[in-house]
Coordinates of C-alpha atoms and ligand atoms in Angstrom, one line a residue:
X1 CA 117.1 18.9 68.9
X2 CA 114.5 18.3 71.8
X3 CA 115.7 14.2 71.8
X4 CA 119.0 16.4 72.9
X5 CA 117.4 18.3 75.0
X6 CA 115.5 15.7 76.5
X7 CA 118.8 13.8 77.5
X8 CA 120.5 16.5 78.5
X9 CA 117.7 16.9 80.9
X10 CA 117.7 13.4 81.9
X11 CA 121.9 14.2 82.6
X12 CA 120.9 17.3 85.2
X13 CA 118.3 15.4 86.4
X14 CA 120.4 12.3 88.0
X15 CA 123.3 15.0 88.8
X16 CA 121.0 16.9 90.9
X17 CA 119.4 13.1 92.7
X18 CA 123.1 12.3 93.5
X19 CA 123.9 15.8 94.9
X20 CA 121.2 15.3 96.9
X21 CA 122.2 11.6 98.2
X22 CA 125.4 12.2 99.0
X23 CA 125.3 16.1 100.5
X24 CA 128.1 17.0 98.1
X25 CA 126.8 19.7 95.4
X26 CA 130.2 19.0 93.3
X27 CA 132.4 16.3 92.5
X28 CA 134.9 17.9 90.3
X29 CA 136.3 14.1 89.3
X30 CA 134.9 10.8 88.4
X31 CA 135.9 7.7 87.8
X32 CA 134.5 4.9 85.5
X33 CA 134.9 1.5 86.5
X34 CA 134.5 -1.0 84.4
X35 CA 134.9 -5.1 83.7
X36 CA 137.6 -6.1 86.4
X37 CA 138.2 -2.8 88.3
X38 CA 135.1 -3.2 90.5
X39 CA 137.4 -4.8 93.4
X40 CA 140.2 -1.5 92.8
X41 CA 137.6 0.3 94.5
X42 CA 138.6 -0.9 98.3
X43 CA 141.5 0.6 97.8
X44 CA 140.9 3.9 96.8
X45 CA 138.6 4.6 100.2
X46 CA 135.7 4.1 102.1
X47 CA 132.3 6.0 100.3
X48 CA 130.6 8.3 102.3
X49 CA 126.8 7.5 100.4
X50 CA 126.9 4.7 97.7
X51 CA 123.8 4.7 95.7
X52 CA 122.6 1.9 93.4
X53 CA 122.2 3.2 89.8
X54 CA 119.1 2.0 89.6
X55 CA 117.7 5.3 92.1
X56 CA 119.2 7.3 89.7
X57 CA 116.8 8.7 86.6
X58 CA 118.2 7.4 83.0
X59 CA 120.7 4.8 84.4
X60 CA 118.9 1.6 85.0
X61 CA 121.0 -1.7 86.4
X62 CA 124.0 -2.9 84.4
X63 CA 123.4 -6.3 83.1
X64 CA 127.0 -7.0 82.6
X65 CA 128.6 -9.6 84.9
X66 CA 130.7 -8.4 87.8
X67 CA 129.5 -4.8 87.1
X68 CA 128.2 -3.7 90.7
X69 CA 125.3 -1.0 89.4
X70 CA 126.4 1.6 92.5
X71 CA 128.0 5.4 92.6
X72 CA 129.4 6.1 95.1
X73 CA 130.9 9.6 96.8
X74 CA 134.3 8.9 97.9
X75 CA 136.3 11.6 99.8
X76 CA 140.4 11.6 98.5
X77 CA 142.7 14.5 100.0
X78 CA 140.3 17.0 100.7
X79 CA 138.0 16.6 97.1
X80 CA 134.9 14.4 96.5
X81 CA 135.2 11.5 94.1
X82 CA 132.5 10.2 92.0
X83 CA 133.5 6.2 91.3
X84 CA 130.6 5.0 88.8
X85 CA 130.7 1.3 89.9
X86 CA 129.7 -0.2 86.5
X87 CA 128.7 1.0 82.8
X88 CA 125.9 0.3 80.4
X89 CA 127.5 -1.1 76.3
X90 CA 126.0 -1.0 73.3
X91 CA 125.9 -4.5 73.7
X92 CA 123.3 -4.8 76.4
X93 CA 120.9 -3.0 73.6
X94 CA 121.4 0.6 74.4
X95 CA 121.6 3.6 71.9
X96 CA 124.5 5.3 72.7
X97 CA 123.2 8.1 74.6
X98 CA 122.0 5.5 77.4
X99 CA 125.8 4.4 76.9
X100 CA 127.1 7.9 77.5
X101 CA 124.6 8.9 80.6
X102 CA 127.1 8.1 83.1
X103 CA 129.5 10.8 82.2
X104 CA 127.1 13.5 80.7
X105 CA 125.9 12.6 84.6
X106 CA 129.2 13.1 86.3
X107 CA 129.9 16.6 84.2
X108 CA 126.4 17.8 85.1
X109 CA 127.4 17.2 88.6
X110 CA 130.9 19.3 88.3
X111 CA 133.4 16.5 86.5
X112 CA 136.3 18.4 84.8
X113 CA 138.6 15.1 84.8
X114 CA 137.2 11.3 84.4
X115 CA 139.2 8.4 84.5
X116 CA 137.9 5.6 82.2
X117 CA 139.2 2.5 82.9
X118 CA 137.8 -1.2 81.0
X119 CA 139.2 -4.3 80.4
X120 CA 140.8 -5.3 77.2
X121 CA 142.6 -7.7 75.1
X122 CA 146.1 -7.3 74.6
X123 CA 146.9 -7.1 71.0
X124 CA 150.7 -5.5 70.2
X125 CA 152.8 -7.8 71.1
X126 CA 154.8 -8.0 74.6
X127 CA 151.7 -6.6 76.3
X128 CA 150.9 -9.3 79.6
X129 CA 148.2 -9.9 81.2
X130 CA 147.0 -8.5 84.7
X131 CA 149.4 -5.3 82.7
X132 CA 147.1 -1.7 83.2
X133 CA 148.1 -0.1 79.6
X134 CA 147.2 3.8 79.5
X135 CA 144.8 5.2 76.6
X136 CA 146.9 7.1 74.6
X137 CA 144.4 7.0 71.3
X138 CA 141.1 5.1 70.4
X139 CA 139.8 3.9 67.1
X140 CA 136.0 3.8 67.1
X141 CA 135.2 1.1 65.6
X142 CA 131.5 1.0 67.0
X143 CA 129.9 2.9 64.0
X144 CA 128.2 5.0 66.5
X145 CA 128.3 8.3 68.2
X146 CA 126.8 9.9 71.4
X147 CA 126.9 13.3 69.0
X148 CA 123.9 14.4 67.9
X149 CA 124.0 17.6 65.1
X150 CA 126.8 19.3 63.4
X151 CA 129.2 19.8 66.8
X152 CA 132.5 19.0 65.3
X153 CA 134.2 17.6 68.8
X154 CA 138.5 17.8 67.7
X155 CA 139.8 14.4 68.9
X156 CA 143.1 15.4 68.9
X157 CA 144.9 15.1 72.3
X158 CA 141.4 13.3 73.6
X159 CA 143.1 11.5 75.8
X160 CA 144.9 14.1 78.1
X161 CA 148.9 14.2 77.6
X162 CA 149.4 15.2 81.4
X163 CA 147.2 13.2 83.1
X164 CA 149.1 10.5 81.5
X165 CA 152.1 11.8 82.1
X166 CA 150.9 12.4 85.4
X167 CA 149.7 8.2 86.0
X168 CA 153.8 7.2 84.9
X169 CA 155.1 9.4 87.6
X170 CA 153.1 7.1 89.9
X171 CA 154.2 3.9 88.0
X172 CA 157.0 4.4 85.8
X173 CA 156.3 0.8 84.6
X174 CA 153.3 1.4 82.7
X175 CA 153.1 1.6 78.9
X176 CA 151.1 3.5 76.3
X177 CA 148.7 1.9 73.5
X178 CA 145.9 2.7 71.1
X179 CA 142.5 1.3 72.2
X180 CA 140.3 -0.2 70.0
X181 CA 136.2 0.1 70.7
X182 CA 134.3 -2.5 69.0
X183 CA 130.2 -3.3 69.7
X184 CA 130.8 -7.5 71.1
X185 CA 129.5 -9.3 72.4
X186 CA 131.5 -11.5 70.5
X187 CA 135.1 -11.7 71.1
X188 CA 136.7 -11.4 67.6
X189 CA 137.9 -13.6 64.9
X190 CA 141.8 -13.6 64.7
X191 CA 141.4 -12.6 61.2
X192 CA 139.9 -9.5 63.2
X193 CA 142.7 -9.5 65.6
X194 CA 145.7 -9.3 62.8
X195 CA 143.3 -6.7 61.1
X196 CA 143.1 -4.3 64.4
X197 CA 147.1 -4.8 64.5
X198 CA 147.9 -3.7 61.4
X199 CA 145.5 -0.4 61.3
X200 CA 147.0 0.4 64.3
X201 CA 145.3 -0.8 67.2
X202 CA 147.3 -2.2 70.7
X203 CA 144.3 -3.1 72.7
X204 CA 140.7 -4.1 71.7
X205 CA 137.7 -3.6 73.7
X206 CA 134.0 -3.6 74.0
X207 CA 133.2 -0.1 76.1
X208 CA 134.7 3.6 76.3
X209 CA 134.9 5.3 72.9
X210 CA 131.5 6.8 73.2
X211 CA 131.9 8.2 77.1
X212 CA 135.9 9.6 75.8
X213 CA 133.8 11.4 72.8
X214 CA 131.3 12.7 75.4
X215 CA 133.3 14.1 77.7
X216 CA 135.3 15.6 75.4
X217 CA 132.5 17.3 73.9
X218 CA 131.7 18.2 77.7
X219 CA 135.2 19.7 77.7
X220 CA 136.7 17.5 80.5
X221 CA 139.6 16.3 80.4
X222 CA 140.0 12.0 80.0
X223 CA 142.5 9.2 81.1
X224 CA 141.8 5.5 80.6
X225 CA 143.7 2.6 81.8
X226 CA 143.3 -0.7 80.4
X227 CA 143.5 -4.0 82.0
X228 CA 144.6 -6.5 79.7
X229 CA 142.8 -9.7 81.2
X230 CA 143.7 -11.8 78.1
X231 CA 146.1 -11.6 74.9
X232 CA 143.3 -11.2 71.8
X233 CA 141.7 -13.8 69.7
X234 CA 144.9 -16.0 67.9
X235 CA 147.6 -14.2 69.5
X236 CA 148.1 -17.7 71.8
X237 CA 146.3 -20.5 70.8
X238 CA 143.4 -19.9 73.9
X239 CA 140.1 -19.1 74.2
X240 CA 138.5 -16.3 76.0
X241 CA 136.2 -16.1 78.3
X242 CA 134.4 -13.6 80.7
X243 CA 135.1 -15.4 83.6
X244 CA 138.9 -15.4 83.1
X245 CA 138.4 -10.9 82.3
X246 CA 136.7 -11.1 86.3
X247 CA 139.5 -13.8 87.7
X248 CA 142.3 -11.1 86.3
X249 CA 140.5 -8.2 87.7
X250 CA 140.6 -9.6 91.0
X251 CA 144.2 -10.3 91.2
X252 CA 145.5 -7.4 89.7
X253 CA 142.9 -5.1 92.3
X254 CA 145.5 -4.4 94.8
X255 CA 147.7 -2.6 91.8
X256 CA 145.1 -1.2 90.1
X257 CA 143.7 0.4 93.2
X258 CA 146.5 2.1 94.6
X259 CA 147.5 3.5 90.6
X260 CA 143.8 5.1 90.7
X261 CA 144.2 6.4 94.4
X262 CA 147.9 7.9 93.2
X263 CA 146.6 9.9 90.4
X264 CA 143.1 10.7 92.2
X265 CA 145.5 12.2 95.2
X266 CA 147.2 14.1 92.6
X267 CA 144.5 16.0 90.8
Ligands
HPA1 N1 138.9 -8.6 72.9 C1 136.9 -7.5 73.5 N2 136.8 -7.0 74.6 C2 137.4 -7.6 75.5 C3 139.0 -8.3 75.4 C4 138.7 -9.0 73.9 O1 139.9 -10.1 73.9 N3 139.4 -8.6 76.7 C5 138.1 -8.0 77.7 N4 137.8 -7.2 77.2

């Protein structure tokens, strides 16, 4: 109980620091930009304030390559939006409470809608590299949870159906898929990918599921979008690399930015 209160306290402190630094008392919407999504931020808009995560309580700097480690406040339409440029992962050695500190801070800063983005390997036949896919559901294979205690959070429609419809209004070519979240940092073996396919996963990655759970615990709506940066292990004979993930993000940035901006304008 004490630990829970302490973490809650850090999110409150972080939200207060963001409100002070940005001069914006409440950000109703937050976007977490993961691997491959950093450049899309420029299309969303010019930040009115940028704060290094290392200067906000509880954050620290992300170590994953290609994660900028900055928090931007950007006005879209009339609404201030928090852009969290990079995230912390279990594979960096962080506890779940640290991994979800970003979204708990966003909730404490007033967010009722959270957009979670990531890079993923495509498992389902027909997915193409460079394609954004709406997350329709997830399979949490990390063995971890950000929730402490007997708090039985409902995850039916965890990935908000109305927000997915909204995204499809902007880009009718978007498909949906089930995201399997693993801890990494090693990529999967071809045998693991065959198993994931069998249990119903369309996409695989190393983030996002714990953040979605924390958002639902806090009552915020969640929209998730994966950028397929590679086909998963064994789907082709190719080897996988993080450089490829970043390169695909670079190539897809204009499309991803336009999609995010379109969604944000309609919220
Ligand atoms: N596996 C796990 N995580 C990933 C992948 C992958 O193939 N691509 C991007 N993130």
